[in-house]
Tab-separated table of C-alpha atoms and ligand atoms in Angstrom:
chain	number	residue	atom	x	y	z
Z	238	UNK	CA	0.601	-78.058	-23.231
Z	239	UNK	CA	-0.248	-79.862	-26.468
Z	240	UNK	CA	2.228	-80.784	-29.143
Z	241	UNK	CA	1.302	-81.654	-32.661
Z	242	UNK	CA	3.937	-84.233	-33.368
Z	243	UNK	CA	2.100	-86.162	-36.079
Z	244	UNK	CA	4.110	-84.595	-38.899
Z	245	UNK	CA	7.261	-85.829	-37.208
Z	246	UNK	CA	8.238	-89.158	-38.745
Z	247	UNK	CA	11.404	-89.838	-36.803
Z	248	UNK	CA	11.390	-93.350	-35.320
Z	249	UNK	CA	10.868	-93.467	-31.553
Z	250	UNK	CA	12.815	-96.466	-30.217
Z	251	UNK	CA	11.578	-98.620	-27.355
Z	252	UNK	CA	14.601	-98.183	-25.104
Z	253	UNK	CA	17.990	-96.684	-25.947
Z	254	UNK	CA	20.691	-95.391	-23.601
Z	255	UNK	CA	21.637	-91.750	-22.896
Z	256	UNK	CA	25.248	-90.634	-22.581
Z	257	UNK	CA	25.011	-87.179	-21.065
Z	258	UNK	CA	27.765	-87.233	-18.431
Z	259	UNK	CA	31.388	-88.231	-17.935
Z	260	UNK	CA	31.297	-91.402	-20.058
Z	261	UNK	CA	33.848	-90.321	-22.660
Z	262	UNK	CA	36.176	-88.802	-20.067
Z	263	UNK	CA	36.288	-91.919	-17.869
Z	264	UNK	CA	36.638	-94.360	-20.770
Z	265	UNK	CA	39.414	-92.202	-22.222
Z	266	UNK	CA	41.160	-92.201	-18.829
Z	267	UNK	CA	40.977	-95.981	-18.704
Z	268	UNK	CA	42.597	-96.233	-22.139
Z	269	UNK	CA	45.229	-93.582	-21.386
Z	270	UNK	CA	46.157	-95.359	-18.179
Z	271	UNK	CA	46.384	-98.691	-19.985
Z	272	UNK	CA	43.832	-100.429	-17.753
Z	273	UNK	CA	41.295	-101.914	-20.142
Z	274	UNK	CA	40.811	-105.484	-18.995
Z	275	UNK	CA	39.378	-107.277	-15.959
Z	276	UNK	CA	41.405	-105.351	-13.409
Z	277	UNK	CA	41.739	-101.634	-12.854
Z	278	UNK	CA	40.644	-98.801	-10.612
Z	279	UNK	CA	37.272	-98.224	-12.270
Z	280	UNK	CA	36.141	-101.788	-11.474
Z	281	UNK	CA	36.782	-101.236	-7.762
Z	282	UNK	CA	35.203	-97.779	-7.833
Z	283	UNK	CA	32.114	-98.960	-9.699
Z	284	UNK	CA	31.633	-101.854	-7.270
Z	285	UNK	CA	31.929	-99.527	-4.260
Z	286	UNK	CA	29.565	-96.949	-5.767
Z	287	UNK	CA	26.887	-99.529	-6.633
Z	288	UNK	CA	27.166	-101.168	-3.203
Z	289	UNK	CA	26.899	-97.742	-1.557
Z	290	UNK	CA	23.963	-96.680	-3.712
Z	291	UNK	CA	21.861	-99.783	-2.983
Z	292	UNK	CA	23.082	-100.201	0.578
Z	293	UNK	CA	24.781	-103.605	0.168
Z	294	UNK	CA	27.882	-104.692	2.076
Z	295	UNK	CA	29.714	-105.356	-1.171
Z	296	UNK	CA	29.447	-105.949	-4.889
Z	297	UNK	CA	31.178	-108.073	-7.519
Z	298	UNK	CA	31.194	-106.690	-11.067
Z	299	UNK	CA	30.451	-109.307	-13.753
Z	300	UNK	CA	30.466	-109.612	-17.541
Z	301	UNK	CA	26.677	-109.321	-17.659
Z	302	UNK	CA	23.554	-109.997	-15.638
Z	303	UNK	CA	23.351	-113.587	-16.873
Z	304	UNK	CA	26.834	-114.474	-15.579
Z	305	UNK	CA	25.973	-112.709	-12.313
Z	306	UNK	CA	22.861	-114.885	-11.953
Z	307	UNK	CA	24.827	-118.048	-12.740
Z	308	UNK	CA	27.380	-117.092	-10.094
Z	309	UNK	CA	24.603	-116.274	-7.621
Z	310	UNK	CA	23.134	-119.775	-7.999
Z	311	UNK	CA	26.542	-121.409	-7.469
Z	312	UNK	CA	27.481	-119.375	-4.394
Z	313	UNK	CA	24.080	-120.081	-2.877
Z	314	UNK	CA	24.807	-123.785	-3.107
Z	315	UNK	CA	22.673	-124.920	-6.057
Z	316	UNK	CA	23.952	-128.328	-7.116
Z	317	UNK	CA	23.374	-130.526	-10.198
Z	318	UNK	CA	20.217	-132.609	-9.831
Z	319	UNK	CA	18.434	-130.057	-7.655
Z	320	UNK	CA	15.542	-127.795	-8.592
Z	321	UNK	CA	15.200	-124.010	-8.489
Z	322	UNK	CA	11.899	-122.117	-8.345
Z	323	UNK	CA	11.663	-119.445	-11.064
Z	324	UNK	CA	8.950	-117.278	-12.667
Z	325	UNK	CA	7.663	-118.072	-16.155
Z	326	UNK	CA	6.886	-114.449	-17.081
Z	327	UNK	CA	10.437	-113.174	-17.398
Z	328	UNK	CA	13.295	-112.743	-19.800
Z	329	UNK	CA	14.811	-116.216	-20.274
Z	330	UNK	CA	18.175	-115.084	-18.834
Z	331	UNK	CA	16.653	-115.444	-15.360
Z	332	UNK	CA	16.150	-119.171	-16.024
Z	333	UNK	CA	19.007	-120.373	-18.272
Z	334	UNK	CA	21.607	-120.121	-15.465
Z	335	UNK	CA	19.633	-122.778	-13.543
Z	336	UNK	CA	20.501	-125.205	-16.339
Z	337	UNK	CA	24.111	-123.962	-16.472
Z	338	UNK	CA	24.310	-125.060	-12.822
Z	339	UNK	CA	22.969	-128.510	-13.767
Z	340	UNK	CA	19.660	-127.915	-11.982
Z	341	UNK	CA	16.064	-127.889	-13.226
Z	342	UNK	CA	13.637	-124.962	-13.072
Z	343	UNK	CA	10.148	-125.232	-11.533
Z	344	UNK	CA	7.973	-122.462	-12.968
Z	345	UNK	CA	5.642	-120.231	-10.949
Z	346	UNK	CA	2.850	-117.855	-11.932
Z	347	UNK	CA	2.801	-114.070	-11.549
Z	348	UNK	CA	0.311	-111.780	-9.817
Z	349	UNK	CA	-0.905	-108.353	-10.975
Z	350	UNK	CA	2.549	-106.876	-10.262
Z	351	UNK	CA	3.818	-109.203	-13.065
Z	352	UNK	CA	6.236	-110.608	-10.458
Z	353	UNK	CA	6.036	-114.006	-8.731
Z	354	UNK	CA	2.719	-114.725	-7.014
Z	355	UNK	CA	3.477	-115.424	-3.325
Z	356	UNK	CA	0.088	-117.103	-2.758
Z	357	UNK	CA	0.773	-119.806	-5.343
Z	358	UNK	CA	4.390	-120.047	-4.207
Z	359	UNK	CA	3.259	-120.815	-0.664
Z	360	UNK	CA	0.653	-123.287	-1.926
Z	361	UNK	CA	3.284	-125.048	-4.017
Z	362	UNK	CA	5.688	-125.322	-1.079
Z	363	UNK	CA	3.038	-126.540	1.364
Z	364	UNK	CA	1.071	-128.884	-0.923
Z	365	UNK	CA	3.606	-130.134	-3.464
Z	366	UNK	CA	6.700	-130.367	-1.248
Z	367	UNK	CA	7.810	-131.568	2.167
Z	368	UNK	CA	10.605	-130.498	4.486
Z	369	UNK	CA	13.102	-133.274	5.022
Z	370	UNK	CA	16.066	-132.614	7.356
Z	371	UNK	CA	15.836	-128.900	6.674
Z	372	UNK	CA	15.662	-129.413	2.890
Z	373	UNK	CA	12.595	-128.712	0.780
Z	374	UNK	CA	11.854	-131.769	-1.381
Z	375	UNK	CA	9.541	-131.680	-4.410
Z	376	UNK	CA	7.221	-134.673	-3.881
Z	377	UNK	CA	6.596	-135.344	-7.573
Z	378	UNK	CA	10.281	-135.519	-8.565
Z	379	UNK	CA	11.967	-136.270	-5.230
Z	380	UNK	CA	14.441	-133.473	-5.955
Z	381	UNK	CA	15.763	-130.922	-3.467
Z	382	UNK	CA	14.733	-127.300	-3.968
Z	383	UNK	CA	17.369	-125.103	-2.458
Z	384	UNK	CA	16.778	-121.788	-4.087
Z	385	UNK	CA	14.228	-119.339	-5.461
Z	386	UNK	CA	14.839	-116.718	-8.176
Z	387	UNK	CA	12.587	-113.659	-7.880
Z	388	UNK	CA	12.476	-111.213	-10.808
Z	389	UNK	CA	11.529	-107.571	-10.198
Z	390	UNK	CA	9.757	-107.244	-13.538
Z	391	UNK	CA	10.012	-103.921	-15.414
Z	392	UNK	CA	11.369	-102.169	-12.293
Z	393	UNK	CA	8.365	-103.020	-10.135
Z	394	UNK	CA	9.074	-104.742	-6.789
Z	395	UNK	CA	7.949	-108.312	-6.147
Z	396	UNK	CA	6.039	-108.783	-2.872
Z	397	UNK	CA	9.234	-109.357	-0.891
Z	398	UNK	CA	7.544	-109.252	2.520
Z	399	UNK	CA	5.500	-112.341	1.645
Z	400	UNK	CA	8.209	-114.048	-0.390
Z	401	UNK	CA	10.889	-113.705	2.324
Z	402	UNK	CA	8.447	-115.117	4.866
Z	403	UNK	CA	7.772	-118.161	2.683
Z	404	UNK	CA	11.473	-118.618	1.910
Z	405	UNK	CA	12.253	-118.583	5.627
Z	406	UNK	CA	9.579	-121.137	6.401
Z	407	UNK	CA	10.698	-123.531	3.651
Z	408	UNK	CA	14.471	-123.003	3.936
Z	409	UNK	CA	14.896	-121.481	0.491
Z	410	UNK	CA	17.749	-119.169	-0.469
Z	411	UNK	CA	16.480	-116.123	-2.334
Z	412	UNK	CA	18.210	-114.717	-5.400
Z	413	UNK	CA	16.790	-111.424	-6.587
Z	414	UNK	CA	17.031	-110.851	-10.319
Z	415	UNK	CA	17.053	-107.064	-9.981
Z	416	UNK	CA	18.479	-106.641	-13.480
Z	417	UNK	CA	15.565	-104.370	-14.380
Z	418	UNK	CA	15.158	-102.711	-10.992
Z	419	UNK	CA	18.296	-100.735	-10.120
Z	420	UNK	CA	16.921	-97.684	-8.304
Z	421	UNK	CA	13.736	-99.365	-7.036
Z	422	UNK	CA	13.306	-99.456	-3.255
Z	423	UNK	CA	10.680	-99.752	-0.527
Z	424	UNK	CA	9.382	-96.460	0.923
Z	425	UNK	CA	7.278	-98.071	3.663
Z	426	UNK	CA	6.690	-101.337	5.492
Z	427	UNK	CA	9.105	-103.846	6.945
Z	428	UNK	CA	11.715	-103.220	4.241
Z	429	UNK	CA	11.466	-99.422	4.157
Z	430	UNK	CA	14.606	-98.002	2.511
Z	431	UNK	CA	15.706	-101.401	1.173
Z	432	UNK	CA	16.611	-101.590	-2.503
Z	433	UNK	CA	15.528	-104.337	-4.895
Z	434	UNK	CA	18.424	-106.789	-4.868
Z	435	UNK	CA	19.364	-106.267	-1.200
Z	436	UNK	CA	16.532	-108.133	0.532
Z	437	UNK	CA	17.247	-111.750	-0.421
Z	438	UNK	CA	20.536	-113.628	-0.037
Z	439	UNK	CA	22.013	-112.293	-3.273
Z	440	UNK	CA	20.918	-109.686	-5.813
Z	441	UNK	CA	21.983	-109.180	-9.416
Z	442	UNK	CA	21.836	-106.077	-11.640
Z	443	UNK	CA	22.380	-105.796	-15.389
Z	444	UNK	CA	23.956	-102.987	-17.372
Z	445	UNK	CA	22.956	-104.207	-20.810
Z	446	UNK	CA	22.263	-101.484	-23.375
Z	447	UNK	CA	18.512	-101.445	-22.716
Z	448	UNK	CA	18.705	-101.312	-18.894
Z	449	UNK	CA	18.391	-98.079	-16.891
Z	450	UNK	CA	22.155	-97.579	-16.860
Z	451	UNK	CA	24.525	-99.361	-19.200
Z	452	UNK	CA	28.136	-100.488	-19.507
Z	453	UNK	CA	27.521	-101.835	-23.016
Z	454	UNK	CA	27.236	-105.244	-21.413
Z	455	UNK	CA	27.741	-105.840	-17.729
Z	456	UNK	CA	26.293	-106.977	-14.451
Z	457	UNK	CA	26.779	-106.777	-10.703
Z	458	UNK	CA	26.213	-109.246	-7.889
Z	459	UNK	CA	25.496	-107.798	-4.436
Z	460	UNK	CA	25.125	-109.360	-1.011
Z	461	UNK	CA	25.404	-108.538	2.654
Z	462	UNK	CA	27.234	-111.827	3.283
Z	463	UNK	CA	31.014	-111.573	3.036
Z	464	UNK	CA	31.273	-115.332	2.415
Z	465	UNK	CA	29.012	-115.073	-0.624
Z	466	UNK	CA	30.862	-112.013	-1.916
Z	467	UNK	CA	34.286	-113.634	-1.495
Z	468	UNK	CA	33.189	-116.825	-3.190
Z	469	UNK	CA	31.582	-114.883	-6.060
Z	470	UNK	CA	34.785	-112.877	-6.572
Z	471	UNK	CA	36.778	-116.119	-6.593
Z	472	UNK	CA	34.503	-117.998	-9.018
Z	473	UNK	CA	34.298	-115.088	-11.469
Z	474	UNK	CA	38.112	-114.798	-11.694
Z	475	UNK	CA	38.765	-118.434	-12.740
Z	476	UNK	CA	38.820	-119.510	-9.067
Z	477	UNK	CA	42.432	-118.444	-8.903
Z	478	UNK	CA	43.614	-118.884	-5.300
Z	479	UNK	CA	47.167	-117.776	-5.908
Z	480	UNK	CA	48.175	-115.092	-8.384
Z	481	UNK	CA	51.857	-116.081	-8.504
Z	482	UNK	CA	51.744	-119.866	-8.802
Z	483	UNK	CA	48.223	-120.059	-10.270
Z	484	UNK	CA	46.575	-122.603	-8.027
Z	485	UNK	CA	42.866	-123.284	-8.471
Z	486	UNK	CA	40.673	-125.123	-5.990
Z	487	UNK	CA	37.518	-125.402	-8.126
Z	488	UNK	CA	36.212	-124.776	-11.649
Z	489	UNK	CA	35.954	-121.029	-12.103
Z	490	UNK	CA	34.738	-118.696	-14.824
Z	491	UNK	CA	36.028	-115.706	-16.740
Z	492	UNK	CA	33.075	-113.606	-15.636
Z	493	UNK	CA	34.629	-110.346	-14.395
Z	494	UNK	CA	33.761	-106.940	-15.785
Z	495	UNK	CA	36.468	-105.014	-17.627
Z	496	UNK	CA	37.824	-101.645	-16.524
Z	497	UNK	CA	36.496	-100.072	-19.757
Z	498	UNK	CA	32.974	-101.245	-18.958
Z	499	UNK	CA	33.296	-100.067	-15.367
Z	500	UNK	CA	34.473	-96.609	-16.505
Z	501	UNK	CA	31.314	-96.311	-18.572
Z	502	UNK	CA	29.206	-97.615	-15.689
Z	503	UNK	CA	30.613	-95.173	-13.163
Z	504	UNK	CA	29.693	-92.245	-15.409
Z	505	UNK	CA	26.214	-93.698	-16.018
Z	506	UNK	CA	25.627	-94.207	-12.307
Z	507	UNK	CA	26.234	-90.490	-11.700
Z	508	UNK	CA	23.066	-89.853	-13.746
Z	509	UNK	CA	20.903	-92.697	-12.444
Z	510	UNK	CA	18.636	-90.489	-10.324
Z	511	UNK	CA	18.201	-88.127	-13.275
Z	512	UNK	CA	17.223	-91.143	-15.432
Z	513	UNK	CA	14.692	-92.274	-12.818
Z	514	UNK	CA	13.193	-88.754	-12.825
Z	515	UNK	CA	12.778	-88.772	-16.612
Z	516	UNK	CA	11.264	-92.272	-16.540
Z	517	UNK	CA	8.899	-91.261	-13.745
Z	518	UNK	CA	7.806	-88.024	-15.441
Z	519	UNK	CA	7.085	-89.877	-18.672
Z	520	UNK	CA	5.279	-92.618	-16.762
Z	521	UNK	CA	3.068	-89.996	-15.115
Z	522	UNK	CA	2.405	-88.344	-18.462
Z	523	UNK	CA	1.434	-91.651	-20.101
Z	524	UNK	CA	-0.736	-92.450	-17.069
Z	525	UNK	CA	-2.672	-89.200	-17.472
Z	526	UNK	CA	-3.203	-89.769	-21.194
Z	527	UNK	CA	-4.025	-93.497	-20.968
Z	528	UNK	CA	-6.553	-93.003	-18.157
Z	529	UNK	CA	-8.807	-91.280	-20.730
Z	530	UNK	CA	-8.723	-94.241	-23.132
Z	531	UNK	CA	-11.468	-96.829	-22.798
Z	532	UNK	CA	-10.188	-100.355	-22.176
Z	533	UNK	CA	-6.513	-99.434	-22.008
Z	534	UNK	CA	-4.563	-99.399	-18.743
Z	535	UNK	CA	-1.025	-98.338	-17.900
Z	536	UNK	CA	-0.085	-100.913	-15.249
Z	537	UNK	CA	0.849	-99.198	-12.006
Z	538	UNK	CA	3.603	-100.248	-9.603
Z	539	UNK	CA	3.228	-101.709	-6.125
Z	540	UNK	CA	2.167	-99.313	-3.350
Z	541	UNK	CA	4.910	-98.396	-0.901
Z	542	UNK	CA	7.811	-98.453	-3.318
Z	543	UNK	CA	9.827	-95.950	-5.311
Z	544	UNK	CA	10.042	-97.631	-8.721
Z	545	UNK	CA	12.715	-96.847	-11.300
Z	546	UNK	CA	9.892	-97.137	-13.904
Z	547	UNK	CA	12.263	-98.946	-16.240
Z	548	UNK	CA	9.602	-100.255	-18.659
Z	549	UNK	CA	5.994	-99.157	-19.138
Z	550	UNK	CA	3.393	-101.899	-19.546
Z	551	UNK	CA	0.072	-101.190	-21.234
Z	552	UNK	CA	-2.725	-103.700	-20.689
Z	553	UNK	CA	-5.159	-103.993	-23.630
Z	554	UNK	CA	-8.489	-105.265	-22.266
Z	555	UNK	CA	-11.294	-106.590	-24.464
Z	556	UNK	CA	-12.958	-103.153	-24.233
Z	557	UNK	CA	-10.017	-101.517	-25.993
Z	558	UNK	CA	-10.397	-101.050	-29.741
Z	559	UNK	CA	-7.213	-102.927	-30.602
Z	560	UNK	CA	-5.628	-106.239	-29.738
Z	561	UNK	CA	-2.072	-106.461	-28.460
Z	562	UNK	CA	-0.708	-107.219	-31.917
Z	563	UNK	CA	-3.048	-104.698	-33.517
Z	564	UNK	CA	-1.673	-101.987	-31.267
Z	565	UNK	CA	1.937	-103.006	-31.891
Z	566	UNK	CA	1.514	-102.909	-35.677
Z	567	UNK	CA	-0.412	-99.640	-35.519
Z	568	UNK	CA	2.429	-98.053	-33.521
Z	569	UNK	CA	4.974	-99.526	-35.929
Z	570	UNK	CA	3.189	-97.923	-38.884
Z	571	UNK	CA	3.622	-94.579	-37.110
Z	572	UNK	CA	7.344	-95.100	-36.499
Z	573	UNK	CA	6.959	-96.110	-32.853
Z	574	UNK	CA	8.651	-99.226	-31.510
Z	575	UNK	CA	6.597	-101.353	-29.139
Z	576	UNK	CA	6.704	-105.012	-28.146
Z	577	UNK	CA	4.760	-107.708	-26.353
Z	578	UNK	CA	6.033	-109.101	-23.064
Z	579	UNK	CA	8.454	-112.061	-23.376
Z	580	UNK	CA	7.134	-115.462	-24.427
Z	581	UNK	CA	6.491	-117.492	-21.265
Z	582	UNK	CA	9.664	-119.396	-20.457
Z	583	UNK	CA	7.988	-122.719	-19.563
Z	584	UNK	CA	6.672	-122.854	-23.152
Z	585	UNK	CA	10.087	-122.353	-24.756
Z	586	UNK	CA	11.633	-125.402	-26.412
Z	587	UNK	CA	14.366	-126.115	-23.830
Z	588	UNK	CA	11.855	-126.022	-20.948
Z	589	UNK	CA	8.727	-127.661	-22.326
Z	590	UNK	CA	9.144	-130.784	-20.211
Z	591	UNK	CA	9.628	-128.886	-16.941
Z	592	UNK	CA	7.175	-128.570	-14.066
Z	593	UNK	CA	5.013	-125.449	-14.201
Z	594	UNK	CA	2.769	-124.924	-11.169
Z	595	UNK	CA	-0.609	-123.374	-12.013
Z	596	UNK	CA	0.800	-120.801	-14.443
Z	597	UNK	CA	-2.473	-119.108	-15.463
Z	598	UNK	CA	-2.331	-115.346	-14.843
Z	599	UNK	CA	0.905	-115.042	-16.788
Z	600	UNK	CA	-0.922	-116.280	-19.915
Z	601	UNK	CA	-3.358	-113.364	-19.739
Z	602	UNK	CA	-0.612	-110.806	-19.292
Z	603	UNK	CA	1.385	-112.399	-22.071
Z	604	UNK	CA	-1.554	-112.029	-24.450
Z	605	UNK	CA	-2.458	-108.448	-23.583
Z	606	UNK	CA	0.583	-106.453	-22.463
Z	607	UNK	CA	2.470	-104.035	-24.710
Z	608	UNK	CA	5.672	-102.171	-23.797
Z	609	UNK	CA	5.936	-98.645	-25.202
Z	610	UNK	CA	8.901	-96.259	-25.569
Z	611	UNK	CA	10.625	-95.543	-22.268
Z	612	UNK	CA	14.159	-94.326	-23.058
Z	613	UNK	CA	15.848	-92.031	-20.566
Z	614	UNK	CA	16.131	-89.521	-23.412
Z	615	UNK	CA	12.414	-89.699	-24.356
Z	616	UNK	CA	11.106	-86.134	-24.705
Z	617	UNK	CA	7.638	-84.951	-23.747
Z	618	UNK	CA	7.038	-84.284	-27.431
Z	619	UNK	CA	7.815	-87.920	-28.267
Z	620	UNK	CA	5.715	-89.239	-25.377
Z	621	UNK	CA	2.874	-87.081	-26.686
Z	622	UNK	CA	3.265	-88.593	-30.156
Z	623	UNK	CA	3.103	-92.088	-28.647
Z	624	UNK	CA	0.049	-91.245	-26.526
Z	625	UNK	CA	-1.770	-89.733	-29.524
Z	626	UNK	CA	-1.362	-93.037	-31.364
Z	627	UNK	CA	-2.898	-95.044	-28.498
Z	628	UNK	CA	-6.283	-93.392	-29.024
Z	629	UNK	CA	-8.458	-95.503	-31.284
M	893	LIG	C1	18.392	-108.128	-18.843
M	893	LIG	C2	17.925	-109.231	-18.007
M	893	LIG	C3	18.784	-110.272	-17.604
M	893	LIG	C4	20.156	-110.498	-18.134
M	893	LIG	O1	21.031	-109.477	-18.113
M	893	LIG	P1	22.208	-109.448	-19.205
M	893	LIG	O2	23.083	-108.366	-18.668
M	893	LIG	O3	21.579	-109.086	-20.510
M	893	LIG	O4	22.873	-110.768	-19.236
M	893	LIG	C5	18.292	-111.232	-16.731
M	893	LIG	N1	17.028	-111.188	-16.295
M	893	LIG	C6	16.170	-110.232	-16.675
M	893	LIG	C7	14.789	-110.247	-16.114
M	893	LIG	C8	16.573	-109.231	-17.566
M	893	LIG	O5	15.701	-108.300	-17.951
């Protein structure tokens, strides 16, 4: 079927949410029942539903993904003066919490999945570090590296089989930034059936407005360790040990999700599989169209996973008739929103002095990748309009 959408000048946004289910009903219930703040039945229900969906022992609902990641670092024992291994090709919210915890990031490169390269990770651990009393120590700085943050970029899955092996060998805790990957899981291999976020020690999801489901702003920490879950719940509710006398045994945070947000999230979660279907259908459509365009590639996901296909990444090679920025401005002139991948984090002002280990591949992806419209409400007609504009 061919659509002639060129006379249609409506703007096609990059990524906007869809509210097609019980959102209004649940939010209205929350207001009618008077539970709007950080306690209420929807928070408990949303936590249980997310934990059940991804197959985690439990979940702690947070204000956003960033606060969830900060909490994850703290409950995994990251202390001031230590270092944490992070990717450079990521949204900066995966890295900032390392500084909130008083630690320093050490940046790693990505592989063709856009996620952390396990080969360079292993080389860094074996050549640049030593194990000392069960602790990994960075030779150059003398600092302890306790933890690793893996980001499942654009809903693809990092190579968790390799990464978990390396983490085991070098005594690293693994935090999965699965903020973009709710709904992504392994369909084969050692982790068959395991969801992104449930393989490492702690996983974090985000429900920001541009993620696959949204609570306006929100996040969720998951783990299979009841100690981690209990500590995360404690820290995110001001570390209040006693609700009558208000005793506090450590510095906590006001990081819990509100009942209003959770009401929205519960309704969104009911449509998650439908959203994944739309994203997958549109991915397959773009793939078919892009495969006929010289020099342009729609980056595929790892074999052996079911991806949520959150974001679509086009790679503009030198054989393509446009540069990254040329393509973005061409799409903009046709009313289509597109954007380059995030600026590499190790080059951002707050992190320029930090260690970055052989970050090379990420530079190439940074210079050549374009994200194109991927909303859960994107119609075939709109996808066709986008694809038509990719042809030079
Ligand atoms: C969205 C996102 C976050 C942060 O989530 P918020 O809910 O916006 O705080 C962290 N890391 C990555 C990779 C993200 O895409």
